[in-house]
PDB file of C-alpha atoms in Angstrom:
ATOM      1  CA  MET N   1       0.000   0.000   0.000  1.00  0.00           C
ATOM      2  CA  PRO N   2       1.514   3.381  -1.005  1.00  0.00           C
ATOM      3  CA  ALA N   3       2.423   5.852   1.732  1.00  0.00           C
ATOM      4  CA  ALA N   4      -0.018   8.711   2.316  1.00  0.00           C
ATOM      5  CA  THR N   5       1.107  12.034   0.884  1.00  0.00           C
ATOM      6  CA  ARG N   6      -0.105  15.611   0.688  1.00  0.00           C
ATOM      7  CA  ARG N   7       0.526  17.807  -2.387  1.00  0.00           C
ATOM      8  CA  LEU N   8       2.079  20.983  -0.949  1.00  0.00           C
ATOM      9  CA  PHE N   9       3.551  24.324  -1.983  1.00  0.00           C
ATOM     10  CA  VAL N  10       4.711  27.494  -0.220  1.00  0.00           C
ATOM     11  CA  ALA N  11       3.323  30.809  -1.442  1.00  0.00           C
ATOM     12  CA  VAL N  12       2.322  34.357  -0.665  1.00  0.00           C
ATOM     13  CA  ALA N  13      -1.154  35.494  -1.632  1.00  0.00           C
ATOM     14  CA  PRO N  14      -2.779  38.868  -2.156  1.00  0.00           C
ATOM     15  CA  PRO N  15      -5.564  39.987   0.195  1.00  0.00           C
ATOM     16  CA  GLU N  16      -9.175  39.951  -0.972  1.00  0.00           C
ATOM     17  CA  ALA N  17      -9.248  43.617  -2.099  1.00  0.00           C
ATOM     18  CA  VAL N  18      -6.198  43.036  -4.307  1.00  0.00           C
ATOM     19  CA  ARG N  19      -7.705  39.789  -5.640  1.00  0.00           C
ATOM     20  CA  ARG N  20     -10.770  41.764  -6.754  1.00  0.00           C
ATOM     21  CA  ARG N  21      -8.528  44.212  -8.652  1.00  0.00           C
ATOM     22  CA  ILE N  22      -6.590  41.320 -10.213  1.00  0.00           C
ATOM     23  CA  SER N  23      -9.902  39.699 -11.198  1.00  0.00           C
ATOM     24  CA  SER N  24     -10.943  42.949 -12.875  1.00  0.00           C
ATOM     25  CA  ILE N  25      -7.662  43.025 -14.844  1.00  0.00           C
ATOM     26  CA  ALA N  26      -8.225  39.375 -15.842  1.00  0.00           C
ATOM     27  CA  ASP N  27     -11.759  40.225 -17.025  1.00  0.00           C
ATOM     28  CA  ARG N  28     -10.421  43.070 -19.187  1.00  0.00           C
ATOM     29  CA  LEU N  29      -7.723  40.760 -20.558  1.00  0.00           C
ATOM     30  CA  ARG N  30     -10.332  38.087 -21.350  1.00  0.00           C
ATOM     31  CA  THR N  31     -12.404  40.665 -23.244  1.00  0.00           C
ATOM     32  CA  ALA N  32      -9.389  42.066 -25.116  1.00  0.00           C
ATOM     33  CA  ALA N  33      -8.264  38.541 -26.066  1.00  0.00           C
ATOM     34  CA  GLY N  34     -11.536  37.900 -27.899  1.00  0.00           C
ATOM     35  CA  PRO N  35     -11.930  34.326 -29.215  1.00  0.00           C
ATOM     36  CA  ALA N  36      -8.429  33.377 -27.990  1.00  0.00           C
ATOM     37  CA  ALA N  37      -9.724  33.684 -24.396  1.00  0.00           C
ATOM     38  CA  ALA N  38     -11.666  30.436 -24.856  1.00  0.00           C
ATOM     39  CA  GLN N  39      -8.381  28.610 -25.508  1.00  0.00           C
ATOM     40  CA  LEU N  40      -7.180  29.423 -21.979  1.00  0.00           C
ATOM     41  CA  ARG N  41      -8.003  27.839 -18.600  1.00  0.00           C
ATOM     42  CA  TRP N  42      -8.482  30.822 -16.303  1.00  0.00           C
ATOM     43  CA  VAL N  43      -7.293  30.659 -12.700  1.00  0.00           C
ATOM     44  CA  ALA N  44     -10.078  31.183 -10.157  1.00  0.00           C
ATOM     45  CA  PRO N  45      -9.531  34.504  -8.314  1.00  0.00           C
ATOM     46  CA  GLU N  46      -9.293  32.735  -4.940  1.00  0.00           C
ATOM     47  CA  ASN N  47      -6.410  30.615  -6.301  1.00  0.00           C
ATOM     48  CA  VAL N  48      -4.167  33.503  -7.421  1.00  0.00           C
ATOM     49  CA  HIS N  49      -0.859  33.404  -5.537  1.00  0.00           C
ATOM     50  CA  VAL N  50       2.919  33.699  -5.917  1.00  0.00           C
ATOM     51  CA  THR N  51       4.579  30.287  -5.600  1.00  0.00           C
ATOM     52  CA  LEU N  52       7.812  30.425  -3.628  1.00  0.00           C
ATOM     53  CA  GLN N  53       8.482  26.685  -3.709  1.00  0.00           C
ATOM     54  CA  PHE N  54       6.475  23.742  -5.016  1.00  0.00           C
ATOM     55  CA  LEU N  55       7.054  20.634  -2.927  1.00  0.00           C
ATOM     56  CA  GLY N  56       4.792  18.123  -4.658  1.00  0.00           C
ATOM     57  CA  ALA N  57       3.811  14.914  -2.874  1.00  0.00           C
ATOM     58  CA  VAL N  58       4.998  15.191   0.724  1.00  0.00           C
ATOM     59  CA  PRO N  59       4.791  12.089   2.927  1.00  0.00           C
ATOM     60  CA  VAL N  60       2.445  12.892   5.822  1.00  0.00           C
ATOM     61  CA  GLU N  61       5.151  12.102   8.366  1.00  0.00           C
ATOM     62  CA  ARG N  62       7.303  14.949   6.918  1.00  0.00           C
ATOM     63  CA  VAL N  63       4.606  17.649   6.890  1.00  0.00           C
ATOM     64  CA  GLU N  64       5.420  18.799  10.437  1.00  0.00           C
ATOM     65  CA  ALA N  65       9.122  19.237   9.555  1.00  0.00           C
ATOM     66  CA  VAL N  66       8.120  21.222   6.439  1.00  0.00           C
ATOM     67  CA  GLU N  67       5.851  23.455   8.551  1.00  0.00           C
ATOM     68  CA  SER N  68       8.700  24.032  11.001  1.00  0.00           C
ATOM     69  CA  ALA N  69      11.098  25.008   8.189  1.00  0.00           C
ATOM     70  CA  VAL N  70       8.556  27.443   6.700  1.00  0.00           C
ATOM     71  CA  ARG N  71       7.947  29.026  10.135  1.00  0.00           C
ATOM     72  CA  ALA N  72      11.726  29.455  10.607  1.00  0.00           C
ATOM     73  CA  VAL N  73      12.036  31.206   7.244  1.00  0.00           C
ATOM     74  CA  GLY N  74       9.092  33.459   8.094  1.00  0.00           C
ATOM     75  CA  ALA N  75      10.564  34.350  11.489  1.00  0.00           C
ATOM     76  CA  GLY N  76      13.837  35.355   9.829  1.00  0.00           C
ATOM     77  CA  GLY N  77      12.104  37.588   7.264  1.00  0.00           C
ATOM     78  CA  ARG N  78      10.244  40.866   7.395  1.00  0.00           C
ATOM     79  CA  PRO N  79       6.933  42.103   5.930  1.00  0.00           C
ATOM     80  CA  LEU N  80       7.219  43.111   2.274  1.00  0.00           C
ATOM     81  CA  GLY N  81       5.520  45.588  -0.018  1.00  0.00           C
ATOM     82  CA  LEU N  82       4.652  44.143  -3.431  1.00  0.00           C
ATOM     83  CA  GLU N  83       3.007  45.764  -6.424  1.00  0.00           C
ATOM     84  CA  VAL N  84       1.136  44.008  -9.214  1.00  0.00           C
ATOM     85  CA  GLY N  85       1.912  45.581 -12.556  1.00  0.00           C
ATOM     86  CA  GLY N  86       2.593  44.578 -16.123  1.00  0.00           C
ATOM     87  CA  ALA N  87       1.408  41.477 -17.939  1.00  0.00           C
ATOM     88  CA  GLY N  88       3.097  38.891 -20.071  1.00  0.00           C
ATOM     89  CA  GLY N  89       3.328  35.268 -21.015  1.00  0.00           C
ATOM     90  CA  PHE N  90       5.674  32.328 -20.632  1.00  0.00           C
ATOM     91  CA  PRO N  91       7.640  31.460 -22.684  1.00  0.00           C
ATOM     92  CA  SER N  92       6.764  34.652 -24.604  1.00  0.00           C
ATOM     93  CA  SER N  93       3.899  37.087 -25.095  1.00  0.00           C
ATOM     94  CA  ARG N  94       3.723  36.121 -28.775  1.00  0.00           C
ATOM     95  CA  ARG N  95       2.604  32.561 -28.027  1.00  0.00           C
ATOM     96  CA  PRO N  96       2.122  32.132 -24.273  1.00  0.00           C
ATOM     97  CA  ARG N  97       1.417  28.878 -22.482  1.00  0.00           C
ATOM     98  CA  ASP N  98       0.978  30.817 -19.218  1.00  0.00           C
ATOM     99  CA  VAL N  99      -0.503  34.306 -18.912  1.00  0.00           C
ATOM    100  CA  TRP N 100       0.683  36.275 -15.904  1.00  0.00           C
ATOM    101  CA  LEU N 101       0.812  39.592 -14.072  1.00  0.00           C
ATOM    102  CA  GLY N 102       4.219  40.814 -12.969  1.00  0.00           C
ATOM    103  CA  LEU N 103       5.385  42.013  -9.582  1.00  0.00           C
ATOM    104  CA  GLY N 104       7.376  44.999  -8.419  1.00  0.00           C
ATOM    105  CA  GLY N 105       8.354  46.380  -5.035  1.00  0.00           C
ATOM    106  CA  ASP N 106      10.315  44.232  -2.581  1.00  0.00           C
ATOM    107  CA  VAL N 107      10.943  41.526  -5.196  1.00  0.00           C
ATOM    108  CA  PRO N 108      14.648  41.075  -4.254  1.00  0.00           C
ATOM    109  CA  ALA N 109      13.613  40.408  -0.634  1.00  0.00           C
ATOM    110  CA  LEU N 110      10.941  37.968  -1.856  1.00  0.00           C
ATOM    111  CA  ALA N 111      13.606  36.201  -3.934  1.00  0.00           C
ATOM    112  CA  GLY N 112      15.737  36.008  -0.790  1.00  0.00           C
ATOM    113  CA  ILE N 113      12.871  34.345   1.069  1.00  0.00           C
ATOM    114  CA  ALA N 114      12.422  31.852  -1.783  1.00  0.00           C
ATOM    115  CA  ALA N 115      16.172  31.071  -1.673  1.00  0.00           C
ATOM    116  CA  GLU N 116      16.075  30.590   2.105  1.00  0.00           C
ATOM    117  CA  LEU N 117      13.103  28.244   1.719  1.00  0.00           C
ATOM    118  CA  GLY N 118      15.205  26.251  -0.740  1.00  0.00           C
ATOM    119  CA  ARG N 119      18.079  26.034   1.733  1.00  0.00           C
ATOM    120  CA  ARG N 120      15.820  24.989   4.625  1.00  0.00           C
ATOM    121  CA  LEU N 121      13.692  22.506   2.662  1.00  0.00           C
ATOM    122  CA  ALA N 122      16.472  20.806   0.643  1.00  0.00           C
ATOM    123  CA  PRO N 123      17.721  18.718   3.595  1.00  0.00           C
ATOM    124  CA  LEU N 124      14.136  17.449   3.984  1.00  0.00           C
ATOM    125  CA  GLY N 125      14.191  16.164   0.394  1.00  0.00           C
ATOM    126  CA  PHE N 126      12.685  19.160  -1.408  1.00  0.00           C
ATOM    127  CA  PRO N 127      15.385  20.861  -3.493  1.00  0.00           C
ATOM    128  CA  PRO N 128      14.576  24.260  -4.979  1.00  0.00           C
ATOM    129  CA  ASP N 129      13.561  24.589  -8.609  1.00  0.00           C
ATOM    130  CA  ASP N 130      16.524  24.689 -11.029  1.00  0.00           C
ATOM    131  CA  ARG N 131      15.026  27.701 -12.811  1.00  0.00           C
ATOM    132  CA  ALA N 132      15.685  31.239 -11.633  1.00  0.00           C
ATOM    133  CA  PHE N 133      12.984  32.610  -9.323  1.00  0.00           C
ATOM    134  CA  SER N 134      10.551  34.653 -11.415  1.00  0.00           C
ATOM    135  CA  PRO N 135       7.734  35.931  -9.177  1.00  0.00           C
ATOM    136  CA  HIS N 136       4.399  36.382 -10.933  1.00  0.00           C
ATOM    137  CA  LEU N 137       0.665  35.816 -10.573  1.00  0.00           C
ATOM    138  CA  THR N 138      -0.639  33.278 -13.094  1.00  0.00           C
ATOM    139  CA  LEU N 139      -3.993  34.299 -14.584  1.00  0.00           C
ATOM    140  CA  ALA N 140      -4.469  31.582 -17.216  1.00  0.00           C
ATOM    141  CA  ARG N 141      -2.873  28.577 -18.883  1.00  0.00           C
ATOM    142  CA  ALA N 142      -3.184  27.562 -22.525  1.00  0.00           C
ATOM    143  CA  ARG N 143      -5.167  24.425 -23.268  1.00  0.00           C
ATOM    144  CA  ASP N 144      -2.744  23.795 -26.168  1.00  0.00           C
ATOM    145  CA  PRO N 145       0.802  22.957 -24.928  1.00  0.00           C
ATOM    146  CA  ARG N 146       2.211  24.918 -27.895  1.00  0.00           C
ATOM    147  CA  GLY N 147       0.680  28.112 -26.489  1.00  0.00           C
ATOM    148  CA  ILE N 148      -1.890  30.533 -27.888  1.00  0.00           C
ATOM    149  CA  PRO N 149      -1.033  33.040 -30.629  1.00  0.00           C
ATOM    150  CA  GLY N 150      -2.622  36.466 -30.900  1.00  0.00           C
ATOM    151  CA  LEU N 151      -2.531  37.580 -27.253  1.00  0.00           C
ATOM    152  CA  ALA N 152       0.347  40.090 -27.408  1.00  0.00           C
ATOM    153  CA  GLY N 153      -1.951  43.097 -27.878  1.00  0.00           C
ATOM    154  CA  ALA N 154      -4.291  42.026 -25.081  1.00  0.00           C
ATOM    155  CA  LEU N 155      -1.323  41.450 -22.765  1.00  0.00           C
ATOM    156  CA  ALA N 156       0.101  44.885 -23.574  1.00  0.00           C
ATOM    157  CA  GLU N 157      -3.299  46.433 -22.798  1.00  0.00           C
ATOM    158  CA  ALA N 158      -3.600  44.524 -19.501  1.00  0.00           C
ATOM    159  CA  GLY N 159      -0.030  45.489 -18.617  1.00  0.00           C
ATOM    160  CA  ALA N 160      -0.956  49.157 -18.877  1.00  0.00           C
ATOM    161  CA  SER N 161      -3.329  48.851 -15.891  1.00  0.00           C
ATOM    162  CA  GLU N 162      -2.521  50.985 -12.875  1.00  0.00           C
ATOM    163  CA  PRO N 163      -0.264  49.098 -10.406  1.00  0.00           C
ATOM    164  CA  VAL N 164      -1.933  47.506  -7.374  1.00  0.00           C
ATOM    165  CA  ALA N 165       0.040  47.448  -4.100  1.00  0.00           C
ATOM    166  CA  TRP N 166      -0.224  45.017  -1.211  1.00  0.00           C
ATOM    167  CA  ARG N 167       1.640  44.181   1.978  1.00  0.00           C
ATOM    168  CA  VAL N 168       2.844  40.629   2.455  1.00  0.00           C
ATOM    169  CA  SER N 169       2.940  39.695   6.145  1.00  0.00           C
ATOM    170  CA  GLU N 170       3.006  35.884   6.049  1.00  0.00           C
ATOM    171  CA  LEU N 171       4.129  32.798   4.175  1.00  0.00           C
ATOM    172  CA  LEU N 172       1.446  30.231   3.426  1.00  0.00           C
ATOM    173  CA  LEU N 173       1.856  26.472   3.229  1.00  0.00           C
ATOM    174  CA  HIS N 174      -0.890  25.252   0.911  1.00  0.00           C
ATOM    175  CA  GLU N 175      -2.247  21.832   0.136  1.00  0.00           C
ATOM    176  CA  SER N 176      -3.446  21.420  -3.441  1.00  0.00           C
ATOM    177  CA  HIS N 177      -6.554  19.277  -3.918  1.00  0.00           C
ATOM    178  CA  LEU N 178      -6.908  18.286  -7.589  1.00  0.00           C
ATOM    179  CA  SER N 179     -10.242  17.564  -9.249  1.00  0.00           C
ATOM    180  CA  PRO N 180     -11.762  17.606 -12.749  1.00  0.00           C
ATOM    181  CA  ARG N 181     -13.215  21.047 -11.906  1.00  0.00           C
ATOM    182  CA  GLY N 182      -9.717  22.380 -11.233  1.00  0.00           C
ATOM    183  CA  PRO N 183      -7.507  22.676  -8.162  1.00  0.00           C
ATOM    184  CA  ARG N 184      -8.626  23.870  -4.754  1.00  0.00           C
ATOM    185  CA  TYR N 185      -5.948  25.287  -2.466  1.00  0.00           C
ATOM    186  CA  GLU N 186      -6.200  24.941   1.302  1.00  0.00           C
ATOM    187  CA  VAL N 187      -3.922  26.883   3.656  1.00  0.00           C
ATOM    188  CA  ILE N 188      -2.661  24.370   6.203  1.00  0.00           C
ATOM    189  CA  SER N 189      -0.080  26.591   7.929  1.00  0.00           C
ATOM    190  CA  ARG N 190       0.740  30.301   8.200  1.00  0.00           C
ATOM    191  CA  ALA N 191       4.189  31.682   9.019  1.00  0.00           C
ATOM    192  CA  PRO N 192       4.253  35.377   9.962  1.00  0.00           C
ATOM    193  CA  LEU N 193       7.126  37.327   8.432  1.00  0.00           C
ATOM    194  CA  GLY N 194       9.348  38.645  11.192  1.00  0.00           C
ATOM    195  CA  GLY N 195       7.993  36.176  13.738  1.00  0.00           C
TER     196      GLY N 195
END
């Protein structure tokens, strides 16, 4: 019988007022994208977050150690000011597979927190991602793995939205529950920044 696991990731998430503004930007982007919008799976507003480290399937007996590591990183940090602004796509705006909003503000400090999470979680069996940390808020993913053409103009228009600021005061350990209707994220632990 396989060992029980929980699908976990560490993130920061905007407060409800900022989520509403992000949702409004996503609605304008969906309208500007026209028929191409139907080729995207849109992220539910309550699921918008900035992933700091994806852990994947974590054996239940290691969850407590993961929570402890995340709390230690939070205690060693400080609250941050982030700003949502700009839009783009991975791997490019010309044919994105992922549509995102960018972040400004205390991004170097956020990158430092992500790096410290990597250092603390690696000994537990969760090495950091090999790719450089690129903080963003994913709004949609292409249904076609080759990406969706024709979104560059809509992304430029969405990127011209007025920046939206928020204060990050905690790290969140989420459990991801997958279903045919899409993922549902549950916060299982909170780690205040600065203790």
